[in-house]
Amino acid sequence: MALTTLQCKSGAVRISQLSEETGVPVATVKYYLREGLLPPGERTAANQASYGTAHVERLRLIRALVEVGGVPLAGVKAVLASLEQPPGTLHDLLGTVQDAITPRPQRAGGPDWDDARADVARLVEDLGWQIRRDAPALDQLTDVLLAYRAVTGADLDPGACFGAAARTAAELAAAEVPNVTGEGPAETARNLVVGTVLGGRAFDVLRRLAHEDVSSRLLGSAPGGDGMTHNK
Amino acid sequence: MALTTLQCKSGAVRISQLSEETGVPVATVKYYLREGLLPPGERTAANQASYGTAHVERLRLIRALVEVGGVPLAGVKAVLASLEQPPGTLHDLLGTVQDAITPRPQRAGGPDWDDARADVARLVEDLGWQIRRDAPALDQLTDVLLAYRAVTGADLDPGACFGAAARTAAELAAAEVPNVTGEGPAETARNLVVGTVLGGRAFDVLRRLAHEDVSSRLLGSAPGGDGMTHNK
């Protein structure tokens, strides 16, 4: 908090100050340096280096992705690589970022999984969405559908499970995507990463809060007070 | 896959079959038994026990929460406890479930955090939402807001960050909450857990897929082909 932007810009910041400024422990900063997530600082003495604004910004982005977004370090690395050398179109960048932050599904394979995967492909087709056939997000949705089926013991149709949410997601995406464009390529790319990861996290929390609000209006009355209490 | 419901109902299933049926490794099943996430089986010999349908269902629910929902084991434990002894109203159960699966924020405290927390409280008030003042989801939203502010370096207003998403979340919640009621208290409680955790996961994936669809229409043309490519 104490550092001014000027001090950062002058590049005269040491690793302890970098840590203080970003809230990332020194040991973690060193780890990120070793792993190549942070570019090396400017060497100022045999065992001393100084860091600039770019390091502060990079660290804050890493921290947001890891701590709030829950993105694994390998995914963060891939995201940062795509920010350094962005693909030709914003659409390609979006694909790269999504794939980087989308963990591999844990249960892929087997006849149940293949059936569910085909059902998900059909859902996307019915929605008329233009999605790459091998998008990892399709595998993730397959995982969720399989989990629904396992928990309920029913051969749930993905349209019944996800149809309403898909239409809401489409509305949200139509509002969000055009807003991603920033003042330059770097800002646009950062907006895309932040919008995808933090925006997703924000929506999940807002959805839970909205559940609480709706529930307090519909279901919050005393037990037996209406038909919606569940254990009278 | 090979087990019939009848075999399960007869309670004659051994731990290896329980593992096969649910896809949860035997060592993990034993761990859940030790931790009390699964009730003990019926002892049939000195070092042998048999398990029934309730164990299969419980294991599938745990697996869905852990693997797909990413809920930490402590949260799963709290959720299962609330399913065993559900609170008086469905609204109370919803609060219990949400709190159980909502991890504690990592950065709470400090003047920046307190400011952001007050801004989040104001957002919820402006939206007219009825939320408990100490709901952990408010702390989580504070974390997300702080991360936005850190990454952008701007003192972002939560209304600007989250307003549109909040309105969409309210629409979605209005459609989702009334559908939670099942055939009995147990099913309703399970629907609530599944809807909150798997439904949240599903929406996040659907949102990313919808981004890809919108982006492929708006931004997917060849570099330089329109004004929305970002690095020509």
Short mmCIF file of C-alpha atoms in Angstrom, two decimals:
data_model
loop_
_atom_site.label_atom_id
_atom_site.label_comp_id
_atom_site.label_asym_id
_atom_site.label_seq_id
_atom_site.Cartn_x
_atom_site.Cartn_y
_atom_site.Cartn_z
CA MET A 1 0.00 0.00 0.00
CA ALA A 2 2.84 2.34 0.83
CA LEU A 3 4.59 2.15 -2.53
CA THR A 4 3.84 4.83 -5.06
CA THR A 5 3.45 4.07 -8.75
CA LEU A 6 6.50 6.27 -9.30
CA GLN A 7 8.69 4.01 -7.20
CA CYS A 8 7.42 1.05 -9.18
CA LYS A 9 8.02 2.75 -12.50
CA SER A 10 11.54 3.62 -11.53
CA GLY A 11 12.22 -0.10 -11.31
CA ALA A 12 13.90 0.38 -7.96
CA VAL A 13 11.69 -2.04 -6.03
CA ARG A 14 13.26 -4.99 -4.24
CA ILE A 15 11.66 -8.38 -3.84
CA SER A 16 10.54 -7.69 -0.26
CA GLN A 17 8.71 -4.56 -1.40
CA LEU A 18 7.22 -6.43 -4.36
CA SER A 19 5.85 -8.92 -1.85
CA GLU A 20 4.50 -6.20 0.40
CA GLU A 21 2.87 -4.35 -2.49
CA THR A 22 1.05 -7.41 -3.84
CA GLY A 23 0.43 -9.46 -0.70
CA VAL A 24 2.28 -12.44 -2.19
CA PRO A 25 4.85 -13.96 0.22
CA VAL A 26 8.53 -13.60 -0.78
CA ALA A 27 8.96 -17.38 -0.98
CA THR A 28 6.04 -17.58 -3.41
CA VAL A 29 7.45 -14.74 -5.53
CA LYS A 30 10.75 -16.63 -5.72
CA TYR A 31 8.90 -19.77 -6.72
CA TYR A 32 7.08 -17.91 -9.52
CA LEU A 33 10.44 -16.52 -10.70
CA ARG A 34 11.97 -20.01 -10.79
CA GLU A 35 8.93 -21.39 -12.63
CA GLY A 36 9.08 -18.60 -15.20
CA LEU A 37 5.65 -17.16 -14.33
CA LEU A 38 7.41 -13.89 -13.51
CA PRO A 39 10.19 -12.54 -15.74
CA PRO A 40 13.50 -12.05 -13.89
CA GLY A 41 14.15 -8.63 -12.32
CA GLU A 42 16.99 -6.34 -13.30
CA ARG A 43 20.17 -7.52 -11.58
CA THR A 44 21.58 -4.73 -9.38
CA ALA A 45 24.20 -6.68 -7.39
CA ALA A 46 25.52 -10.22 -7.08
CA ASN A 47 22.46 -11.48 -5.19
CA GLN A 48 20.02 -8.63 -5.63
CA ALA A 49 17.56 -7.63 -8.33
CA SER A 50 15.00 -4.90 -8.75
CA TYR A 51 11.48 -5.14 -10.07
CA GLY A 52 9.10 -2.77 -11.84
CA THR A 53 5.41 -2.07 -12.50
CA ALA A 54 5.17 -4.98 -14.91
CA HIS A 55 6.12 -7.36 -12.08
CA VAL A 56 3.55 -5.86 -9.73
CA GLU A 57 0.81 -6.16 -12.36
CA ARG A 58 1.80 -9.68 -13.31
CA LEU A 59 1.85 -10.80 -9.67
CA ARG A 60 -1.59 -9.32 -9.03
CA LEU A 61 -2.97 -11.15 -12.05
CA ILE A 62 -1.39 -14.44 -10.93
CA ARG A 63 -2.77 -13.98 -7.43
CA ALA A 64 -6.28 -13.29 -8.72
CA LEU A 65 -6.21 -16.34 -11.01
CA VAL A 66 -4.83 -18.68 -8.33
CA GLU A 67 -6.58 -17.49 -5.16
CA VAL A 68 -9.91 -16.24 -6.42
CA GLY A 69 -10.22 -18.11 -9.72
CA GLY A 70 -8.84 -21.39 -8.39
CA VAL A 71 -6.85 -21.83 -11.62
CA PRO A 72 -4.06 -24.43 -11.22
CA LEU A 73 -0.51 -23.13 -11.76
CA ALA A 74 -0.11 -24.98 -15.06
CA GLY A 75 -3.20 -23.18 -16.32
CA VAL A 76 -1.89 -19.82 -15.12
CA LYS A 77 1.35 -20.49 -16.98
CA ALA A 78 -0.54 -21.25 -20.19
CA VAL A 79 -2.70 -18.13 -19.78
CA LEU A 80 0.35 -15.92 -19.26
CA ALA A 81 2.03 -17.45 -22.32
CA SER A 82 -1.04 -16.62 -24.41
CA LEU A 83 -0.96 -13.03 -23.11
CA GLU A 84 2.69 -12.68 -24.19
CA GLN A 85 2.10 -13.99 -27.68
CA PRO A 86 -1.61 -13.52 -28.35
CA PRO A 87 -3.08 -15.48 -31.29
CA GLY A 88 -4.30 -13.72 -34.46
CA THR A 89 -7.89 -12.96 -33.47
CA LEU A 90 -9.58 -12.24 -30.19
CA HIS A 91 -11.71 -15.32 -30.82
CA ASP A 92 -8.57 -17.47 -31.00
CA LEU A 93 -7.29 -15.85 -27.81
CA LEU A 94 -10.60 -16.64 -26.08
CA GLY A 95 -10.22 -20.29 -27.11
CA THR A 96 -6.63 -20.40 -25.86
CA VAL A 97 -7.52 -18.81 -22.52
CA GLN A 98 -10.54 -21.08 -22.00
CA ASP A 99 -8.54 -24.21 -22.77
CA ALA A 100 -5.72 -23.08 -20.47
CA ILE A 101 -8.02 -22.62 -17.49
CA THR A 102 -10.25 -25.62 -18.16
CA PRO A 103 -8.99 -28.62 -16.16
CA ARG A 104 -9.10 -32.02 -17.84
CA PRO A 105 -12.13 -34.06 -16.86
CA GLN A 106 -11.49 -36.78 -14.32
CA ARG A 107 -13.77 -39.47 -15.67
CA ALA A 108 -13.38 -39.36 -19.48
CA GLY A 109 -13.90 -42.69 -21.23
CA GLY A 110 -16.25 -45.62 -20.77
CA PRO A 111 -19.66 -46.15 -22.37
CA ASP A 112 -21.58 -43.97 -19.87
CA TRP A 113 -19.18 -41.10 -20.43
CA ASP A 114 -19.33 -41.48 -24.22
CA ASP A 115 -23.15 -41.47 -24.13
CA ALA A 116 -23.20 -38.35 -21.97
CA ARG A 117 -20.63 -36.66 -24.22
CA ALA A 118 -22.82 -37.34 -27.26
CA ASP A 119 -25.84 -35.94 -25.39
CA VAL A 120 -23.90 -32.77 -24.59
CA ALA A 121 -22.88 -32.40 -28.25
CA ARG A 122 -26.55 -32.73 -29.21
CA LEU A 123 -27.57 -30.08 -26.65
CA VAL A 124 -25.08 -27.60 -28.09
CA GLU A 125 -26.34 -28.38 -31.60
CA ASP A 126 -29.96 -27.91 -30.51
CA LEU A 127 -29.00 -24.56 -29.01
CA GLY A 128 -27.42 -23.62 -32.34
CA TRP A 129 -24.15 -22.69 -30.62
CA GLN A 130 -20.93 -22.54 -32.67
CA ILE A 131 -18.46 -24.46 -30.52
CA ARG A 132 -15.27 -26.30 -31.48
CA ARG A 133 -16.07 -30.03 -31.46
CA ASP A 134 -13.09 -30.70 -29.18
CA ALA A 135 -13.58 -27.77 -26.75
CA PRO A 136 -12.57 -28.97 -23.25
CA ALA A 137 -15.63 -27.17 -21.84
CA LEU A 138 -17.79 -29.80 -23.57
CA ASP A 139 -15.95 -32.49 -21.62
CA GLN A 140 -16.50 -30.53 -18.41
CA LEU A 141 -20.22 -30.25 -19.08
CA THR A 142 -20.23 -34.01 -19.70
CA ASP A 143 -18.72 -34.50 -16.24
CA VAL A 144 -21.44 -32.38 -14.67
CA LEU A 145 -24.17 -34.26 -16.55
CA LEU A 146 -22.70 -37.61 -15.43
CA ALA A 147 -22.60 -36.40 -11.85
CA TYR A 148 -26.28 -35.34 -12.07
CA ARG A 149 -27.15 -38.77 -13.44
CA ALA A 150 -25.15 -40.59 -10.77
CA VAL A 151 -26.64 -38.59 -7.90
CA THR A 152 -30.24 -38.75 -9.06
CA GLY A 153 -30.03 -42.29 -10.44
CA ALA A 154 -31.99 -41.07 -13.47
CA ASP A 155 -30.96 -40.89 -17.14
CA LEU A 156 -31.46 -37.13 -17.19
CA ASP A 157 -31.77 -35.32 -20.49
CA PRO A 158 -29.24 -32.47 -20.83
CA GLY A 159 -31.94 -30.20 -22.27
CA ALA A 160 -33.99 -30.67 -19.09
CA CYS A 161 -30.92 -30.27 -16.86
CA PHE A 162 -29.23 -27.35 -18.59
CA GLY A 163 -31.67 -25.80 -21.07
CA ALA A 164 -32.86 -22.88 -18.93
CA ALA A 165 -29.35 -22.16 -17.64
CA ALA A 166 -28.00 -22.30 -21.20
CA ARG A 167 -30.44 -19.67 -22.39
CA THR A 168 -29.55 -17.43 -19.44
CA ALA A 169 -25.84 -17.98 -20.14
CA ALA A 170 -26.38 -16.99 -23.76
CA GLU A 171 -28.00 -13.70 -22.71
CA LEU A 172 -25.18 -12.99 -20.27
CA ALA A 173 -22.50 -13.82 -22.85
CA ALA A 174 -24.13 -11.57 -25.44
CA ALA A 175 -23.78 -8.68 -22.97
CA GLU A 176 -20.28 -9.60 -21.80
CA VAL A 177 -18.29 -10.47 -24.92
CA PRO A 178 -18.62 -7.13 -26.75
CA ASN A 179 -17.39 -5.33 -23.59
CA VAL A 180 -14.08 -7.15 -23.53
CA THR A 181 -12.31 -4.80 -25.94
CA GLY A 182 -9.83 -2.59 -24.08
CA GLU A 183 -7.61 0.31 -25.06
CA GLY A 184 -5.01 -1.96 -26.65
CA PRO A 185 -4.33 -5.63 -27.32
CA ALA A 186 -2.74 -6.16 -23.89
CA GLU A 187 -5.69 -4.65 -22.04
CA THR A 188 -8.18 -6.60 -24.16
CA ALA A 189 -6.36 -9.85 -23.45
CA ARG A 190 -6.27 -9.08 -19.73
CA ASN A 191 -9.99 -8.19 -19.78
CA LEU A 192 -10.68 -11.54 -21.39
CA VAL A 193 -8.76 -13.48 -18.75
CA VAL A 194 -10.25 -11.49 -15.89
CA GLY A 195 -13.76 -11.57 -17.35
CA THR A 196 -13.64 -15.31 -17.84
CA VAL A 197 -12.12 -16.26 -14.49
CA LEU A 198 -13.20 -13.56 -12.01
CA GLY A 199 -16.47 -12.98 -13.88
CA GLY A 200 -17.30 -16.68 -13.56
CA ARG A 201 -16.47 -16.67 -9.87
CA ALA A 202 -18.53 -13.50 -9.33
CA PHE A 203 -21.55 -14.98 -11.10
CA ASP A 204 -21.44 -18.13 -9.02
CA VAL A 205 -21.44 -16.12 -5.79
CA LEU A 206 -24.15 -13.75 -7.07
CA ARG A 207 -26.29 -16.77 -8.01
CA ARG A 208 -26.01 -18.10 -4.45
CA LEU A 209 -26.88 -14.72 -2.99
CA ALA A 210 -29.86 -14.48 -5.35
CA HIS A 211 -30.94 -17.96 -4.21
CA GLU A 212 -30.88 -16.72 -0.63
CA ASP A 213 -32.95 -13.67 -1.56
CA VAL A 214 -35.55 -15.64 -3.55
CA SER A 215 -35.66 -18.31 -0.88
CA SER A 216 -36.17 -15.81 1.94
CA ARG A 217 -39.23 -14.49 0.07
CA LEU A 218 -40.69 -17.83 -1.01
CA LEU A 219 -39.63 -20.30 1.64
CA GLY A 220 -38.61 -18.43 4.72
CA SER A 221 -41.85 -18.51 6.60
CA ALA A 222 -42.19 -20.54 9.78
CA PRO A 223 -42.38 -24.33 9.48
CA GLY A 224 -45.91 -25.37 8.59
CA GLY A 225 -46.77 -21.81 7.62
CA ASP A 226 -47.10 -22.70 3.94
CA GLY A 227 -46.74 -25.56 1.52
CA MET A 228 -43.07 -24.98 0.83
CA THR A 229 -41.50 -25.97 4.11
CA HIS A 230 -40.02 -29.38 3.68
CA ASN A 231 -40.25 -31.33 6.90
CA LYS A 232 -43.50 -30.74 8.66
CA MET B 1 -22.23 -51.02 -13.60
CA ALA B 2 -22.82 -54.75 -13.10
CA LEU B 3 -24.60 -54.45 -9.77
CA THR B 4 -28.36 -54.48 -9.79
CA THR B 5 -30.40 -52.30 -7.47
CA LEU B 6 -31.73 -55.50 -5.95
CA GLN B 7 -28.26 -56.58 -4.88
CA CYS B 8 -27.75 -53.16 -3.32
CA LYS B 9 -31.06 -53.25 -1.53
CA SER B 10 -30.29 -56.66 -0.10
CA GLY B 11 -27.34 -55.05 1.69
CA ALA B 12 -25.08 -57.85 0.51
CA VAL B 13 -22.55 -55.64 -1.21
CA ARG B 14 -18.93 -55.75 -0.10
CA ILE B 15 -16.59 -52.79 -0.10
CA SER B 16 -14.91 -53.82 -3.36
CA GLN B 17 -18.28 -53.89 -5.12
CA LEU B 18 -19.25 -50.58 -3.54
CA SER B 19 -16.07 -49.14 -5.04
CA GLU B 20 -16.78 -50.67 -8.46
CA GLU B 21 -20.37 -49.44 -8.46
CA THR B 22 -19.50 -45.84 -7.64
CA GLY B 23 -16.05 -45.44 -9.22
CA VAL B 24 -14.57 -44.42 -5.86
CA PRO B 25 -11.32 -46.31 -5.03
CA VAL B 26 -11.49 -48.73 -2.08
CA ALA B 27 -8.84 -46.74 -0.16
CA THR B 28 -10.96 -43.59 -0.54
CA VAL B 29 -14.11 -45.41 0.60
CA LYS B 30 -12.19 -46.57 3.70
CA TYR B 31 -11.03 -43.02 4.31
CA TYR B 32 -14.63 -41.72 4.11
CA LEU B 33 -15.70 -44.45 6.57
CA ARG B 34 -12.94 -43.44 9.02
CA GLU B 35 -13.86 -39.77 8.66
CA GLY B 36 -17.54 -40.50 9.26
CA LEU B 37 -18.69 -39.24 5.85
CA LEU B 38 -20.09 -42.71 5.22
CA PRO B 39 -21.96 -44.60 7.96
CA PRO B 40 -20.39 -47.97 8.84
CA GLY B 41 -21.63 -51.05 6.95
CA GLU B 42 -23.31 -54.01 8.59
CA ARG B 43 -20.66 -56.24 10.12
CA THR B 44 -20.86 -59.76 8.60
CA ALA B 45 -17.59 -61.25 9.88
CA ALA B 46 -14.58 -60.24 11.98
CA ASN B 47 -13.08 -58.07 9.24
CA GLN B 48 -15.89 -57.83 6.73
CA ALA B 49 -18.94 -55.62 6.35
CA SER B 50 -21.70 -55.24 3.83
CA TYR B 51 -23.14 -52.07 2.39
CA GLY B 52 -26.50 -51.09 0.95
CA THR B 53 -28.21 -48.63 -1.40
CA ALA B 54 -27.83 -45.79 1.07
CA HIS B 55 -24.05 -46.19 0.91
CA VAL B 56 -24.06 -46.17 -2.88
CA GLU B 57 -26.18 -43.02 -2.98
CA ARG B 58 -24.12 -41.28 -0.32
CA LEU B 59 -20.86 -42.11 -2.12
CA ARG B 60 -22.18 -40.79 -5.43
CA LEU B 61 -23.22 -37.57 -3.74
CA ILE B 62 -19.80 -37.19 -2.08
CA ARG B 63 -18.04 -37.88 -5.37
CA ALA B 64 -20.14 -35.28 -7.21
CA LEU B 65 -19.49 -32.65 -4.53
CA VAL B 66 -15.75 -33.32 -4.35
CA GLU B 67 -14.80 -34.03 -7.95
CA VAL B 68 -17.22 -31.91 -9.92
CA GLY B 69 -18.18 -29.28 -7.36
CA GLY B 70 -14.68 -28.88 -5.93
CA VAL B 71 -16.14 -28.74 -2.40
CA PRO B 72 -13.46 -29.38 0.27
CA LEU B 73 -14.04 -32.43 2.49
CA ALA B 74 -14.84 -30.30 5.55
CA GLY B 75 -17.61 -28.67 3.50
CA VAL B 76 -18.90 -32.04 2.32
CA LYS B 77 -19.01 -33.21 5.92
CA ALA B 78 -21.04 -30.15 6.95
CA VAL B 79 -23.42 -30.61 4.01
CA LEU B 80 -24.00 -34.27 4.88
CA ALA B 81 -24.65 -33.36 8.51
CA SER B 82 -27.28 -30.83 7.42
CA LEU B 83 -28.93 -33.49 5.24
CA GLU B 84 -29.16 -35.86 8.22
CA GLN B 85 -30.74 -33.30 10.50
CA PRO B 86 -32.28 -30.69 8.23
CA PRO B 87 -33.19 -27.34 9.85
CA GLY B 88 -36.81 -26.30 10.25
CA THR B 89 -37.42 -24.55 6.96
CA LEU B 90 -36.05 -25.05 3.48
CA HIS B 91 -34.72 -21.50 3.68
CA ASP B 92 -32.68 -22.41 6.75
CA LEU B 93 -31.39 -25.51 4.99
CA LEU B 94 -30.36 -23.39 2.02
CA GLY B 95 -28.37 -21.13 4.34
CA THR B 96 -26.73 -24.11 6.04
CA VAL B 97 -25.78 -25.71 2.72
CA GLN B 98 -24.44 -22.47 1.28
CA ASP B 99 -22.34 -21.77 4.34
CA ALA B 100 -21.01 -25.34 4.36
CA ILE B 101 -19.77 -25.16 0.78
CA THR B 102 -18.55 -21.57 0.88
CA PRO B 103 -14.83 -21.52 1.72
CA ARG B 104 -13.57 -18.82 4.04
CA PRO B 105 -12.05 -15.87 2.19
CA GLN B 106 -8.26 -15.76 2.16
CA ARG B 107 -7.74 -12.06 2.50
CA ALA B 108 -10.30 -10.86 5.04
CA GLY B 109 -9.22 -7.88 7.12
CA GLY B 110 -7.31 -4.69 6.44
CA PRO B 111 -8.71 -1.32 5.36
CA ASP B 112 -8.97 -2.20 1.63
CA TRP B 113 -10.89 -5.34 2.47
CA ASP B 114 -13.20 -3.51 4.87
CA ASP B 115 -13.92 -0.85 2.23
CA ALA B 116 -14.70 -3.48 -0.39
CA ARG B 117 -16.89 -5.39 2.07
CA ALA B 118 -18.90 -2.22 2.76
CA ASP B 119 -19.24 -1.63 -1.00
CA VAL B 120 -20.56 -5.17 -1.46
CA ALA B 121 -23.08 -4.66 1.36
CA ARG B 122 -24.24 -1.48 -0.38
CA LEU B 123 -24.61 -3.31 -3.72
CA VAL B 124 -26.83 -5.94 -2.12
CA GLU B 125 -28.89 -3.20 -0.49
CA ASP B 126 -29.24 -1.34 -3.79
CA LEU B 127 -30.41 -4.56 -5.42
CA GLY B 128 -33.00 -4.90 -2.66
CA TRP B 129 -31.86 -8.45 -1.89
CA GLN B 130 -32.70 -10.00 1.50
CA ILE B 131 -29.38 -11.50 2.59
CA ARG B 132 -28.07 -12.32 6.08
CA ARG B 133 -25.56 -9.61 7.01
CA ASP B 134 -22.94 -12.24 7.86
CA ALA B 135 -23.49 -14.55 4.87
CA PRO B 136 -20.07 -15.95 3.83
CA ALA B 137 -21.01 -15.40 0.18
CA LEU B 138 -20.75 -11.64 0.86
CA ASP B 139 -17.14 -12.18 1.94
CA GLN B 140 -16.49 -14.20 -1.19
CA LEU B 141 -17.89 -11.45 -3.40
CA THR B 142 -15.64 -9.03 -1.52
CA ASP B 143 -12.66 -11.19 -2.46
CA VAL B 144 -13.65 -11.10 -6.11
CA LEU B 145 -14.12 -7.32 -6.02
CA LEU B 146 -10.71 -6.86 -4.40
CA ALA B 147 -9.13 -9.07 -7.05
CA TYR B 148 -10.77 -6.99 -9.81
CA ARG B 149 -9.46 -3.83 -8.17
CA ALA B 150 -5.95 -5.25 -7.77
CA VAL B 151 -5.73 -6.50 -11.36
CA THR B 152 -7.14 -3.37 -13.00
CA GLY B 153 -5.53 -0.93 -10.60
CA ALA B 154 -8.84 0.96 -10.53
CA ASP B 155 -11.21 1.58 -7.63
CA LEU B 156 -14.02 -0.23 -9.43
CA ASP B 157 -17.59 0.25 -8.30
CA PRO B 158 -19.34 -3.06 -7.50
CA GLY B 159 -22.45 -1.90 -9.35
CA ALA B 160 -20.39 -1.43 -12.52
CA CYS B 161 -18.56 -4.74 -11.99
CA PHE B 162 -21.44 -6.93 -10.95
CA GLY B 163 -24.72 -5.11 -11.65
CA ALA B 164 -25.58 -6.81 -14.95
CA ALA B 165 -24.52 -10.23 -13.68
CA ALA B 166 -26.56 -9.70 -10.50
CA ARG B 167 -29.72 -9.00 -12.47
CA THR B 168 -29.14 -12.10 -14.58
CA ALA B 169 -28.46 -14.15 -11.43
CA ALA B 170 -31.74 -12.90 -9.94
CA GLU B 171 -33.68 -14.09 -13.00
CA LEU B 172 -31.98 -17.46 -12.89
CA ALA B 173 -32.58 -17.86 -9.15
CA ALA B 174 -36.26 -16.97 -9.54
CA ALA B 175 -36.57 -19.88 -11.98
CA GLU B 176 -34.42 -22.30 -9.98
CA VAL B 177 -35.50 -21.98 -6.35
CA PRO B 178 -39.19 -22.96 -6.77
CA ASN B 179 -38.08 -26.12 -8.63
CA VAL B 180 -36.08 -27.43 -5.71
CA THR B 181 -39.00 -29.11 -3.95
CA GLY B 182 -38.80 -32.91 -4.34
CA GLU B 183 -41.09 -35.76 -3.38
CA GLY B 184 -40.03 -35.67 0.26
CA PRO B 185 -37.72 -33.76 2.61
CA ALA B 186 -34.71 -35.95 1.75
CA GLU B 187 -35.13 -35.45 -1.98
CA THR B 188 -35.68 -31.71 -1.56
CA ALA B 189 -32.54 -31.41 0.52
CA ARG B 190 -30.56 -33.38 -2.05
CA ASN B 191 -31.98 -31.23 -4.88
CA LEU B 192 -30.83 -28.17 -3.01
CA VAL B 193 -27.28 -29.44 -2.59
CA VAL B 194 -27.06 -30.68 -6.16
CA GLY B 195 -28.68 -27.56 -7.59
CA THR B 196 -26.34 -25.26 -5.70
CA VAL B 197 -23.10 -27.13 -6.38
CA LEU B 198 -23.57 -28.92 -9.71
CA GLY B 199 -25.90 -26.21 -11.01
CA GLY B 200 -23.23 -23.59 -10.29
CA ARG B 201 -20.58 -25.65 -12.02
CA ALA B 202 -22.88 -26.24 -14.99
CA PHE B 203 -23.63 -22.54 -15.34
CA ASP B 204 -19.95 -21.61 -15.32
CA VAL B 205 -19.21 -24.07 -18.12
CA LEU B 206 -22.32 -23.00 -20.09
CA ARG B 207 -21.24 -19.38 -19.75
CA ARG B 208 -17.83 -20.21 -21.24
CA LEU B 209 -19.43 -22.15 -24.07
CA ALA B 210 -21.80 -19.23 -24.71
CA HIS B 211 -18.76 -16.89 -24.77
CA GLU B 212 -17.22 -19.08 -27.45
CA ASP B 213 -20.44 -19.01 -29.47
CA VAL B 214 -20.91 -15.24 -29.21
CA SER B 215 -17.23 -14.67 -29.89
CA SER B 216 -17.23 -16.89 -32.97
CA ARG B 217 -20.02 -14.75 -34.41
CA LEU B 218 -18.67 -11.35 -33.38
CA LEU B 219 -14.93 -11.72 -33.37
CA GLY B 220 -14.00 -14.80 -35.31
CA SER B 221 -13.37 -13.24 -38.69
CA ALA B 222 -9.85 -13.19 -40.14
CA PRO B 223 -7.34 -10.76 -38.56
CA GLY B 224 -7.87 -7.31 -40.00
CA GLY B 225 -11.24 -8.35 -41.37
CA ASP B 226 -13.10 -6.09 -38.97
CA GLY B 227 -12.62 -3.65 -36.16
CA MET B 228 -12.73 -6.23 -33.39
CA THR B 229 -9.50 -8.11 -33.95
CA HIS B 230 -7.09 -6.96 -31.35
CA ASN B 231 -3.57 -7.01 -32.70
CA LYS B 232 -3.46 -5.89 -36.27
#
